[in-house]
PDB file of C-alpha atoms and ligand atoms in Angstrom:
ATOM      1  CA  MET A  49      31.784  16.665  75.672  1.00 86.00           C
ATOM      2  CA  LYS A  50      34.872  18.929  75.920  1.00 92.00           C
ATOM      3  CA  GLY A  51      35.603  22.374  74.501  1.00 97.00           C
ATOM      4  CA  ILE A  52      33.566  25.490  73.902  1.00 98.00           C
ATOM      5  CA  MET A  53      29.794  25.283  74.021  1.00 98.00           C
ATOM      6  CA  THR A  54      27.381  28.108  73.403  1.00 98.00           C
ATOM      7  CA  ALA A  55      24.576  28.633  75.911  1.00 98.00           C
ATOM      8  CA  LEU A  56      21.970  29.320  73.272  1.00 98.00           C
ATOM      9  CA  ILE A  57      19.654  32.330  73.313  1.00 98.00           C
ATOM     10  CA  THR A  58      16.036  31.648  72.369  1.00 98.00           C
ATOM     11  CA  PRO A  59      14.535  33.946  69.727  1.00 98.00           C
ATOM     12  CA  PHE A  60      10.907  34.838  70.487  1.00 98.00           C
ATOM     13  CA  ASN A  61       8.301  36.561  68.365  1.00 98.00           C
ATOM     14  CA  GLU A  62       6.978  39.854  69.693  1.00 96.00           C
ATOM     15  CA  ASP A  63       3.949  38.036  71.192  1.00 97.00           C
ATOM     16  CA  GLY A  64       6.187  35.696  73.219  1.00 97.00           C
ATOM     17  CA  THR A  65       5.817  32.634  70.987  1.00 98.00           C
ATOM     18  CA  LEU A  66       8.879  30.751  69.730  1.00 98.00           C
ATOM     19  CA  ASN A  67      10.503  32.152  66.598  1.00 98.00           C
ATOM     20  CA  ASP A  68      11.171  28.880  64.783  1.00 98.00           C
ATOM     21  CA  LYS A  69      13.012  30.428  61.809  1.00 98.00           C
ATOM     22  CA  GLY A  70      15.159  32.654  64.045  1.00 98.00           C
ATOM     23  CA  LEU A  71      16.031  29.739  66.308  1.00 98.00           C
ATOM     24  CA  ARG A  72      17.279  27.742  63.334  1.00 98.00           C
ATOM     25  CA  GLU A  73      19.366  30.707  62.188  1.00 98.00           C
ATOM     26  CA  VAL A  74      20.956  31.056  65.635  1.00 98.00           C
ATOM     27  CA  VAL A  75      21.791  27.332  65.656  1.00 98.00           C
ATOM     28  CA  ARG A  76      23.318  27.537  62.164  1.00 98.00           C
ATOM     29  CA  HIS A  77      25.301  30.677  63.058  1.00 98.00           C
ATOM     30  CA  ASN A  78      26.856  28.940  66.063  1.00 98.00           C
ATOM     31  CA  ILE A  79      27.723  25.763  64.190  1.00 98.00           C
ATOM     32  CA  ASP A  80      28.720  27.205  60.800  1.00 98.00           C
ATOM     33  CA  VAL A  81      30.160  30.618  61.685  1.00 97.00           C
ATOM     34  CA  MET A  82      31.356  30.390  65.296  1.00 98.00           C
ATOM     35  CA  GLY A  83      32.419  26.767  64.928  1.00 98.00           C
ATOM     36  CA  VAL A  84      31.687  25.917  68.562  1.00 98.00           C
ATOM     37  CA  ASP A  85      31.951  22.354  69.860  1.00 98.00           C
ATOM     38  CA  GLY A  86      28.492  22.182  71.312  1.00 98.00           C
ATOM     39  CA  LEU A  87      25.236  23.868  72.268  1.00 98.00           C
ATOM     40  CA  TYR A  88      23.603  24.139  75.691  1.00 98.00           C
ATOM     41  CA  ILE A  89      19.887  24.539  75.182  1.00 98.00           C
ATOM     42  CA  GLY A  90      17.279  25.888  77.584  1.00 98.00           C
ATOM     43  CA  GLY A  91      19.559  27.387  80.200  1.00 97.00           C
ATOM     44  CA  SER A  92      19.503  30.810  81.803  1.00 96.00           C
ATOM     45  CA  THR A  93      20.512  32.406  78.502  1.00 98.00           C
ATOM     46  CA  GLY A  94      17.702  30.540  76.769  1.00 98.00           C
ATOM     47  CA  GLU A  95      15.140  32.176  79.125  1.00 98.00           C
ATOM     48  CA  SER A  96      13.713  28.719  79.728  1.00 97.00           C
ATOM     49  CA  PHE A  97      12.567  29.562  83.253  1.00 96.00           C
ATOM     50  CA  LEU A  98      10.045  31.881  81.579  1.00 98.00           C
ATOM     51  CA  MET A  99       8.653  29.179  79.286  1.00 98.00           C
ATOM     52  CA  ASP A 100       5.963  26.576  79.785  1.00 98.00           C
ATOM     53  CA  GLU A 101       6.689  22.906  79.265  1.00 98.00           C
ATOM     54  CA  ALA A 102       5.218  22.718  75.768  1.00 98.00           C
ATOM     55  CA  MET A 103       7.487  25.523  74.593  1.00 98.00           C
ATOM     56  CA  ARG A 104      10.576  23.984  76.211  1.00 98.00           C
ATOM     57  CA  SER A 105       9.766  20.726  74.504  1.00 98.00           C
ATOM     58  CA  GLU A 106       9.299  22.463  71.131  1.00 98.00           C
ATOM     59  CA  LEU A 107      12.641  24.266  71.632  1.00 98.00           C
ATOM     60  CA  LEU A 108      14.446  20.959  72.128  1.00 98.00           C
ATOM     61  CA  LYS A 109      12.827  19.482  69.002  1.00 98.00           C
ATOM     62  CA  ILE A 110      13.686  22.394  66.706  1.00 98.00           C
ATOM     63  CA  VAL A 111      17.305  22.654  67.844  1.00 98.00           C
ATOM     64  CA  LYS A 112      17.931  18.937  67.369  1.00 98.00           C
ATOM     65  CA  GLU A 113      16.231  18.983  63.988  1.00 98.00           C
ATOM     66  CA  GLU A 114      18.461  21.863  62.835  1.00 98.00           C
ATOM     67  CA  ALA A 115      21.746  20.779  64.458  1.00 98.00           C
ATOM     68  CA  GLY A 116      21.502  17.059  63.761  1.00 98.00           C
ATOM     69  CA  ASP A 117      24.668  15.348  64.940  1.00 97.00           C
ATOM     70  CA  ALA A 118      27.029  18.189  63.962  1.00 97.00           C
ATOM     71  CA  VAL A 119      27.949  19.174  67.531  1.00 98.00           C
ATOM     72  CA  THR A 120      27.427  18.016  71.114  1.00 98.00           C
ATOM     73  CA  LEU A 121      23.973  18.935  72.391  1.00 98.00           C
ATOM     74  CA  ILE A 122      23.148  19.335  76.069  1.00 98.00           C
ATOM     75  CA  ALA A 123      19.534  19.945  77.137  1.00 98.00           C
ATOM     76  CA  GLN A 124      18.919  21.897  80.329  1.00 98.00           C
ATOM     77  CA  ILE A 125      15.739  20.265  81.582  1.00 98.00           C
ATOM     78  CA  GLY A 126      15.825  21.317  85.251  1.00 98.00           C
ATOM     79  CA  SER A 127      12.578  22.508  86.772  1.00 97.00           C
ATOM     80  CA  LEU A 128      11.164  22.994  90.245  1.00 96.00           C
ATOM     81  CA  ASN A 129       8.504  20.572  89.082  1.00 97.00           C
ATOM     82  CA  ILE A 130      10.225  17.185  89.138  1.00 98.00           C
ATOM     83  CA  GLU A 131       7.712  15.486  86.829  1.00 98.00           C
ATOM     84  CA  GLU A 132       8.272  18.193  84.211  1.00 98.00           C
ATOM     85  CA  ALA A 133      12.057  17.798  84.497  1.00 98.00           C
ATOM     86  CA  ILE A 134      11.741  14.030  84.020  1.00 98.00           C
ATOM     87  CA  ARG A 135       9.380  14.346  81.052  1.00 98.00           C
ATOM     88  CA  LEU A 136      11.658  16.884  79.344  1.00 98.00           C
ATOM     89  CA  GLY A 137      14.691  14.725  80.130  1.00 98.00           C
ATOM     90  CA  ASN A 138      13.118  11.678  78.534  1.00 98.00           C
ATOM     91  CA  GLU A 139      12.102  13.698  75.494  1.00 98.00           C
ATOM     92  CA  ALA A 140      15.642  15.060  75.082  1.00 98.00           C
ATOM     93  CA  LYS A 141      17.036  11.541  75.373  1.00 98.00           C
ATOM     94  CA  GLU A 142      14.625  10.218  72.731  1.00 98.00           C
ATOM     95  CA  LEU A 143      15.460  13.141  70.443  1.00 98.00           C
ATOM     96  CA  GLY A 144      19.139  12.143  70.615  1.00 98.00           C
ATOM     97  CA  TYR A 145      20.615  14.804  72.911  1.00 98.00           C
ATOM     98  CA  ASP A 146      24.070  13.774  74.128  1.00 98.00           C
ATOM     99  CA  ALA A 147      23.422  14.765  77.720  1.00 98.00           C
ATOM    100  CA  LEU A 148      20.970  16.406  80.074  1.00 98.00           C
ATOM    101  CA  SER A 149      21.693  19.156  82.519  1.00 98.00           C
ATOM    102  CA  ALA A 150      19.597  20.370  85.429  1.00 98.00           C
ATOM    103  CA  ILE A 151      19.881  23.511  87.483  1.00 97.00           C
ATOM    104  CA  THR A 152      20.052  22.947  91.231  1.00 97.00           C
ATOM    105  CA  PRO A 153      16.480  23.395  92.533  1.00 96.00           C
ATOM    106  CA  TYR A 154      16.064  27.048  93.480  1.00 95.00           C
ATOM    107  CA  TYR A 155      13.814  29.590  95.248  1.00 94.00           C
ATOM    108  CA  TYR A 156      13.194  27.482  98.378  1.00 94.00           C
ATOM    109  CA  LYS A 157      16.144  26.887 100.657  1.00 93.00           C
ATOM    110  CA  PHE A 158      16.425  23.173  99.903  1.00 96.00           C
ATOM    111  CA  SER A 159      18.735  21.076 102.059  1.00 96.00           C
ATOM    112  CA  PHE A 160      21.613  19.266 100.351  1.00 97.00           C
ATOM    113  CA  GLU A 161      19.776  15.947 100.889  1.00 98.00           C
ATOM    114  CA  GLU A 162      16.809  17.370  98.977  1.00 98.00           C
ATOM    115  CA  ILE A 163      19.054  18.627  96.187  1.00 98.00           C
ATOM    116  CA  LYS A 164      20.721  15.232  95.958  1.00 98.00           C
ATOM    117  CA  SER A 165      17.404  13.388  95.807  1.00 98.00           C
ATOM    118  CA  TYR A 166      16.331  15.674  92.921  1.00 98.00           C
ATOM    119  CA  TYR A 167      19.336  14.515  90.840  1.00 98.00           C
ATOM    120  CA  GLU A 168      18.857  10.908  91.926  1.00 98.00           C
ATOM    121  CA  ARG A 169      15.263  10.920  90.738  1.00 98.00           C
ATOM    122  CA  ILE A 170      15.933  12.600  87.423  1.00 98.00           C
ATOM    123  CA  THR A 171      18.880  10.326  86.601  1.00 98.00           C
ATOM    124  CA  GLU A 172      17.047   7.161  87.719  1.00 98.00           C
ATOM    125  CA  GLU A 173      14.015   7.991  85.624  1.00 98.00           C
ATOM    126  CA  THR A 174      15.837   9.210  82.513  1.00 98.00           C
ATOM    127  CA  ASN A 175      18.940   6.995  82.578  1.00 98.00           C
ATOM    128  CA  HIS A 176      20.943   9.480  80.487  1.00 98.00           C
ATOM    129  CA  PRO A 177      24.191  11.409  81.166  1.00 98.00           C
ATOM    130  CA  MET A 178      23.601  14.387  83.480  1.00 98.00           C
ATOM    131  CA  VAL A 179      25.612  17.579  83.936  1.00 98.00           C
ATOM    132  CA  VAL A 180      24.808  19.311  87.243  1.00 98.00           C
ATOM    133  CA  TYR A 181      24.197  23.041  86.666  1.00 97.00           C
ATOM    134  CA  SER A 182      25.579  24.948  89.629  1.00 96.00           C
ATOM    135  CA  ILE A 183      25.146  28.727  89.529  1.00 94.00           C
ATOM    136  CA  PRO A 184      25.281  29.999  93.137  1.00 93.00           C
ATOM    137  CA  VAL A 185      25.031  33.666  92.158  1.00 89.00           C
ATOM    138  CA  LEU A 186      21.478  33.101  90.840  1.00 92.00           C
ATOM    139  CA  THR A 187      20.239  30.161  92.911  1.00 93.00           C
ATOM    140  CA  GLY A 188      21.944  30.929  96.221  1.00 89.00           C
ATOM    141  CA  THR A 189      22.947  27.260  96.449  1.00 92.00           C
ATOM    142  CA  GLN A 190      26.600  26.985  97.387  1.00 91.00           C
ATOM    143  CA  MET A 191      28.008  23.454  97.521  1.00 96.00           C
ATOM    144  CA  THR A 192      31.129  22.131  99.224  1.00 96.00           C
ATOM    145  CA  ILE A 193      33.669  19.768  97.676  1.00 97.00           C
ATOM    146  CA  ASP A 194      32.008  16.909  99.565  1.00 98.00           C
ATOM    147  CA  ASP A 195      28.567  17.924  98.258  1.00 98.00           C
ATOM    148  CA  TYR A 196      29.836  17.957  94.660  1.00 98.00           C
ATOM    149  CA  GLY A 197      31.494  14.596  95.335  1.00 98.00           C
ATOM    150  CA  GLU A 198      28.172  13.089  96.458  1.00 98.00           C
ATOM    151  CA  LEU A 199      26.425  14.363  93.323  1.00 98.00           C
ATOM    152  CA  LEU A 200      29.233  13.113  91.076  1.00 98.00           C
ATOM    153  CA  ALA A 201      28.886   9.666  92.658  1.00 98.00           C
ATOM    154  CA  ILE A 202      25.283   9.348  91.447  1.00 98.00           C
ATOM    155  CA  PRO A 203      25.165   6.956  88.445  1.00 97.00           C
ATOM    156  CA  ASN A 204      24.922   8.926  85.172  1.00 97.00           C
ATOM    157  CA  VAL A 205      26.155  12.214  86.667  1.00 98.00           C
ATOM    158  CA  VAL A 206      29.038  12.901  84.293  1.00 98.00           C
ATOM    159  CA  GLY A 207      30.048  16.408  85.271  1.00 98.00           C
ATOM    160  CA  VAL A 208      29.272  19.898  86.455  1.00 98.00           C
ATOM    161  CA  LYS A 209      28.569  23.155  84.691  1.00 98.00           C
ATOM    162  CA  TYR A 210      30.519  25.134  87.228  1.00 97.00           C
ATOM    163  CA  SER A 211      29.189  28.721  87.153  1.00 95.00           C
ATOM    164  CA  ASP A 212      30.894  29.171  90.492  1.00 92.00           C
ATOM    165  CA  THR A 213      33.883  31.462  90.806  1.00 91.00           C
ATOM    166  CA  ASN A 214      35.807  29.571  93.502  1.00 95.00           C
ATOM    167  CA  LEU A 215      38.687  28.316  91.380  1.00 97.00           C
ATOM    168  CA  SER A 216      40.663  26.508  94.068  1.00 97.00           C
ATOM    169  CA  ARG A 217      37.566  24.370  94.629  1.00 97.00           C
ATOM    170  CA  LEU A 218      37.425  23.619  90.904  1.00 98.00           C
ATOM    171  CA  THR A 219      41.090  22.598  90.862  1.00 98.00           C
ATOM    172  CA  LYS A 220      40.500  20.274  93.806  1.00 98.00           C
ATOM    173  CA  LEU A 221      37.383  18.787  92.217  1.00 98.00           C
ATOM    174  CA  LYS A 222      39.199  17.996  88.959  1.00 98.00           C
ATOM    175  CA  GLU A 223      42.038  16.434  90.942  1.00 98.00           C
ATOM    176  CA  LEU A 224      39.582  14.261  92.887  1.00 98.00           C
ATOM    177  CA  TYR A 225      37.368  13.423  89.888  1.00 98.00           C
ATOM    178  CA  PRO A 226      39.615  13.456  86.788  1.00 98.00           C
ATOM    179  CA  ASP A 227      37.133  11.414  84.739  1.00 98.00           C
ATOM    180  CA  LYS A 228      34.280  13.849  85.247  1.00 98.00           C
ATOM    181  CA  VAL A 229      33.801  16.831  82.955  1.00 98.00           C
ATOM    182  CA  PHE A 230      33.809  20.382  84.321  1.00 98.00           C
ATOM    183  CA  TYR A 231      32.651  23.446  82.366  1.00 98.00           C
ATOM    184  CA  GLY A 232      33.425  27.024  83.326  1.00 98.00           C
ATOM    185  CA  GLY A 233      30.418  29.332  83.342  1.00 96.00           C
ATOM    186  CA  ALA A 234      31.601  32.948  83.570  1.00 97.00           C
ATOM    187  CA  ASP A 235      32.896  33.879  80.124  1.00 98.00           C
ATOM    188  CA  ASP A 236      35.251  36.619  81.336  1.00 98.00           C
ATOM    189  CA  MET A 237      37.111  33.930  83.295  1.00 98.00           C
ATOM    190  CA  LEU A 238      37.474  31.299  80.563  1.00 98.00           C
ATOM    191  CA  LEU A 239      41.263  31.440  80.833  1.00 98.00           C
ATOM    192  CA  GLN A 240      41.200  30.980  84.602  1.00 98.00           C
ATOM    193  CA  TYR A 241      38.687  28.110  84.446  1.00 98.00           C
ATOM    194  CA  ILE A 242      40.758  26.141  81.945  1.00 98.00           C
ATOM    195  CA  ILE A 243      43.990  26.718  83.859  1.00 97.00           C
ATOM    196  CA  SER A 244      42.167  25.589  87.004  1.00 98.00           C
ATOM    197  CA  GLY A 245      41.227  22.275  85.447  1.00 97.00           C
ATOM    198  CA  ALA A 246      38.006  22.819  83.499  1.00 98.00           C
ATOM    199  CA  ASP A 247      37.560  20.679  80.373  1.00 98.00           C
ATOM    200  CA  GLY A 248      35.707  23.423  78.570  1.00 98.00           C
ATOM    201  CA  ALA A 249      33.156  26.149  79.042  1.00 98.00           C
ATOM    202  CA  ILE A 250      29.483  26.845  78.446  1.00 98.00           C
ATOM    203  CA  GLY A 251      28.663  30.484  77.880  1.00 98.00           C
ATOM    204  CA  SER A 252      26.188  32.849  76.312  1.00 98.00           C
ATOM    205  CA  THR A 253      28.690  35.243  74.741  1.00 98.00           C
ATOM    206  CA  TYR A 254      30.126  32.498  72.509  1.00 98.00           C
ATOM    207  CA  SER A 255      27.294  33.241  70.048  1.00 98.00           C
ATOM    208  CA  LEU A 256      29.459  36.295  69.279  1.00 98.00           C
ATOM    209  CA  LEU A 257      32.867  35.351  70.683  1.00 98.00           C
ATOM    210  CA  GLY A 258      32.929  31.660  69.820  1.00 98.00           C
ATOM    211  CA  LYS A 259      35.938  31.940  67.519  1.00 97.00           C
ATOM    212  CA  GLN A 260      38.004  33.845  70.092  1.00 97.00           C
ATOM    213  CA  ALA A 261      36.969  31.406  72.834  1.00 98.00           C
ATOM    214  CA  LYS A 262      37.988  28.442  70.679  1.00 98.00           C
ATOM    215  CA  ALA A 263      41.326  30.121  69.867  1.00 98.00           C
ATOM    216  CA  LEU A 264      41.892  30.769  73.582  1.00 98.00           C
ATOM    217  CA  PHE A 265      41.054  27.172  74.433  1.00 98.00           C
ATOM    218  CA  ASP A 266      43.425  25.892  71.736  1.00 97.00           C
ATOM    219  CA  ALA A 267      46.187  28.284  72.833  1.00 97.00           C
ATOM    220  CA  LEU A 268      46.002  26.862  76.345  1.00 97.00           C
ATOM    221  CA  GLN A 269      46.125  23.277  75.039  1.00 94.00           C
ATOM    222  CA  ASN A 270      49.418  24.336  73.368  1.00 96.00           C
ATOM    223  CA  SER A 271      50.661  26.133  76.522  1.00 95.00           C
ATOM    224  CA  GLU A 272      50.589  29.509  74.761  1.00 97.00           C
ATOM    225  CA  LEU A 273      49.705  31.459  77.865  1.00 97.00           C
ATOM    226  CA  LYS A 274      50.491  34.925  76.559  1.00 97.00           C
ATOM    227  CA  GLU A 275      48.344  34.434  73.469  1.00 97.00           C
ATOM    228  CA  ALA A 276      45.503  33.070  75.637  1.00 98.00           C
ATOM    229  CA  LYS A 277      45.717  36.029  78.008  1.00 98.00           C
ATOM    230  CA  ASN A 278      45.571  38.522  75.141  1.00 97.00           C
ATOM    231  CA  LEU A 279      42.511  36.777  73.738  1.00 98.00           C
ATOM    232  CA  GLN A 280      40.802  36.886  77.128  1.00 98.00           C
ATOM    233  CA  LEU A 281      41.516  40.612  77.479  1.00 97.00           C
ATOM    234  CA  GLU A 282      40.109  41.198  73.994  1.00 96.00           C
ATOM    235  CA  MET A 283      36.992  39.172  74.793  1.00 97.00           C
ATOM    236  CA  ASN A 284      36.509  40.917  78.118  1.00 98.00           C
ATOM    237  CA  GLN A 285      36.169  44.316  76.467  1.00 96.00           C
ATOM    238  CA  VAL A 286      33.094  43.003  74.682  1.00 97.00           C
ATOM    239  CA  ILE A 287      31.791  41.014  77.656  1.00 98.00           C
ATOM    240  CA  ALA A 288      32.024  44.022  80.009  1.00 98.00           C
ATOM    241  CA  LYS A 289      30.074  46.129  77.521  1.00 97.00           C
ATOM    242  CA  MET A 290      27.428  43.417  77.215  1.00 97.00           C
ATOM    243  CA  GLU A 291      27.127  43.111  80.980  1.00 97.00           C
ATOM    244  CA  SER A 292      26.657  46.857  81.392  1.00 97.00           C
ATOM    245  CA  ILE A 293      23.824  46.952  78.824  1.00 97.00           C
ATOM    246  CA  GLY A 294      22.201  43.543  79.465  1.00 97.00           C
ATOM    247  CA  VAL A 295      23.865  40.365  78.192  1.00 98.00           C
ATOM    248  CA  TYR A 296      20.935  38.564  76.560  1.00 98.00           C
ATOM    249  CA  GLN A 297      19.372  41.708  75.060  1.00 98.00           C
ATOM    250  CA  THR A 298      22.746  42.773  73.657  1.00 98.00           C
ATOM    251  CA  LEU A 299      23.360  39.318  72.195  1.00 98.00           C
ATOM    252  CA  LYS A 300      20.049  39.479  70.356  1.00 98.00           C
ATOM    253  CA  HIS A 301      20.645  43.025  69.144  1.00 97.00           C
ATOM    254  CA  VAL A 302      24.156  42.353  67.830  1.00 97.00           C
ATOM    255  CA  LEU A 303      23.151  39.075  66.176  1.00 98.00           C
ATOM    256  CA  LYS A 304      20.293  40.860  64.410  1.00 97.00           C
ATOM    257  CA  GLU A 305      22.714  43.504  63.162  1.00 96.00           C
ATOM    258  CA  GLN A 306      24.871  40.667  61.856  1.00 95.00           C
ATOM    259  CA  GLY A 307      21.902  39.334  59.909  1.00 97.00           C
ATOM    260  CA  VAL A 308      20.840  36.543  62.283  1.00 98.00           C
ATOM    261  CA  ASP A 309      17.169  36.738  63.310  1.00 98.00           C
ATOM    262  CA  ALA A 310      17.678  36.527  67.082  1.00 98.00           C
ATOM    263  CA  GLY A 311      14.147  37.714  67.820  1.00 98.00           C
ATOM    264  CA  PHE A 312      12.700  39.377  70.895  1.00 98.00           C
ATOM    265  CA  MET A 313      13.037  38.822  74.636  1.00 98.00           C
ATOM    266  CA  LYS A 314      10.384  36.995  76.646  1.00 98.00           C
ATOM    267  CA  PHE A 315       8.267  39.064  79.034  1.00 97.00           C
ATOM    268  CA  PRO A 316       9.050  40.477  81.597  1.00 98.00           C
ATOM    269  CA  PHE A 317      12.491  41.064  80.080  1.00 98.00           C
ATOM    270  CA  LYS A 318      12.589  44.457  78.405  1.00 96.00           C
ATOM    271  CA  GLU A 319      14.000  45.238  74.988  1.00 96.00           C
ATOM    272  CA  LEU A 320      16.905  47.679  74.754  1.00 97.00           C
ATOM    273  CA  THR A 321      16.183  51.407  74.613  1.00 97.00           C
ATOM    274  CA  ASP A 322      17.403  53.343  71.567  1.00 97.00           C
ATOM    275  CA  ASP A 323      20.370  54.596  73.546  1.00 96.00           C
ATOM    276  CA  GLU A 324      21.267  51.062  74.685  1.00 97.00           C
ATOM    277  CA  LYS A 325      20.931  49.868  71.097  1.00 96.00           C
ATOM    278  CA  ARG A 326      23.450  52.508  70.034  1.00 95.00           C
ATOM    279  CA  GLN A 327      25.862  51.283  72.720  1.00 95.00           C
ATOM    280  CA  ALA A 328      25.299  47.658  71.714  1.00 95.00           C
ATOM    281  CA  SER A 329      25.973  48.515  68.086  1.00 94.00           C
ATOM    282  CA  GLU A 330      29.516  49.536  69.087  1.00 94.00           C
ATOM    283  CA  ILE A 331      30.107  45.822  69.705  1.00 94.00           C
ATOM    284  CA  VAL A 332      29.263  45.118  66.073  1.00 92.00           C
ATOM    285  CA  ASP A 333      32.081  47.493  65.080  1.00 90.00           C
ATOM    286  CA  ILE A 334      34.535  46.033  67.615  1.00 91.00           C
ATOM    287  CA  LEU A 335      33.840  42.520  66.331  1.00 91.00           C
ATOM    288  CA  ALA A 336      34.076  43.599  62.702  1.00 88.00           C
ATOM    289  CA  SER A 337      37.437  45.302  63.277  1.00 85.00           C
ATOM    290  CA  GLY A 338      38.859  42.341  65.244  1.00 72.00           C
TER     291      GLY A 338
HETATM  292  C1  LIG B 547      23.061  29.192  80.659  1.00 72.56           C
HETATM  293  O1  LIG B 547      22.512  28.473  81.478  1.00 72.56           O
HETATM  294  O2  LIG B 547      22.465  29.722  79.732  1.00 72.56           O
HETATM  295  C2  LIG B 547      24.509  29.461  80.732  1.00 72.56           C
HETATM  296  O3  LIG B 547      25.126  28.371  81.103  1.00 72.56           O
HETATM  297  C3  LIG B 547      24.783  30.623  81.571  1.00 72.56           C
HETATM  298  C4  LIG B 547      26.188  31.152  81.341  1.00 72.56           C
HETATM  299  O4  LIG B 547      27.069  30.629  82.284  1.00 72.56           O
HETATM  300  C5  LIG B 547      26.116  32.652  81.421  1.00 72.56           C
HETATM  301  N1  LIG B 547      25.639  33.037  82.731  1.00 72.56           N
HETATM  302  C6  LIG B 547      24.514  33.716  82.883  1.00 72.56           C
HETATM  303  O5  LIG B 547      23.892  34.122  81.932  1.00 72.56           O
HETATM  304  C7  LIG B 547      24.052  33.969  84.265  1.00 72.56           C
HETATM  305  C8  LIG B 547      27.426  33.326  81.101  1.00 72.56           C
HETATM  306  O6  LIG B 547      27.794  32.935  79.822  1.00 72.56           O
HETATM  307  C9  LIG B 547      27.287  34.859  81.175  1.00 72.56           C
HETATM  308  O7  LIG B 547      26.199  35.291  80.387  1.00 72.56           O
HETATM  309  C10 LIG B 547      28.558  35.536  80.709  1.00 72.56           C
HETATM  310  O8  LIG B 547      29.624  35.160  81.526  1.00 72.56           O
HETATM  311  C11 LIG B 547      28.428  37.076  80.718  1.00 72.56           C
HETATM  312  O9  LIG B 547      28.184  37.551  82.006  1.00 72.56           O
END
């Protein structure tokens, strides 16, 4: 469960249906070319909040079929509809996913008690390892150290995908809960997350920067701080470019230029304009020269 995991994009056909062939290519690219330690399926990057349940279920099936047992697989099954989350969680468990993950319930201003009961119900009814997905910048849900502690005390909650940028809180959490697993979630801060106690990271850009991220992770395990910092600076040039154009769209564009059928975005996401495509293509050159 440790190391570098790619938050997988989902390739769609132009009509919004799943691109089965493209999805398999993206899985293979991450395992065979990037060499990442795991895949996180159906998260923000995977556009799963734009999919219906049948499509999310199909996504989980195809990825498992293609990846087999080669790497750790985590299924993001969170949904505002608790029954859907439980059904998807049970499917992922039966398919052989190593763990589930669920975004904190969003949109409504849920109380912490409500958030906690959501994880209690999913874990009770699926009885499978659960990684809490905390991403305050998108959900607005900010949790305290005590809140995280209460969630980590729920049976089967094994860790947190910490897409939070408060690093002193992360350091404290790892000190308090050394047996739980913490993943960093902002790829331009991989170095800082690991130094602050994270066991690994889950990020979208590792479909392109997986090798650099793995090298950075390894450098830190060997206390090679200077090497790790240089790698982070190198990665951040690409990440900043992606963020200015649109991370998911750029990922798909660059992968396609590299020969991986990354497909289209799901409505209402827009495709890149010709000018944005030109800018995104510069990343192909940067990666090829590195
Ligand atoms: C997911 O759920 O798909 C990922 O876990 C999300 C991941 O943390 C990414 N965050 C978002 O897309 C909001 C990052 O990898 C992010 O794309 C990257 O740091 C570039 O901004």
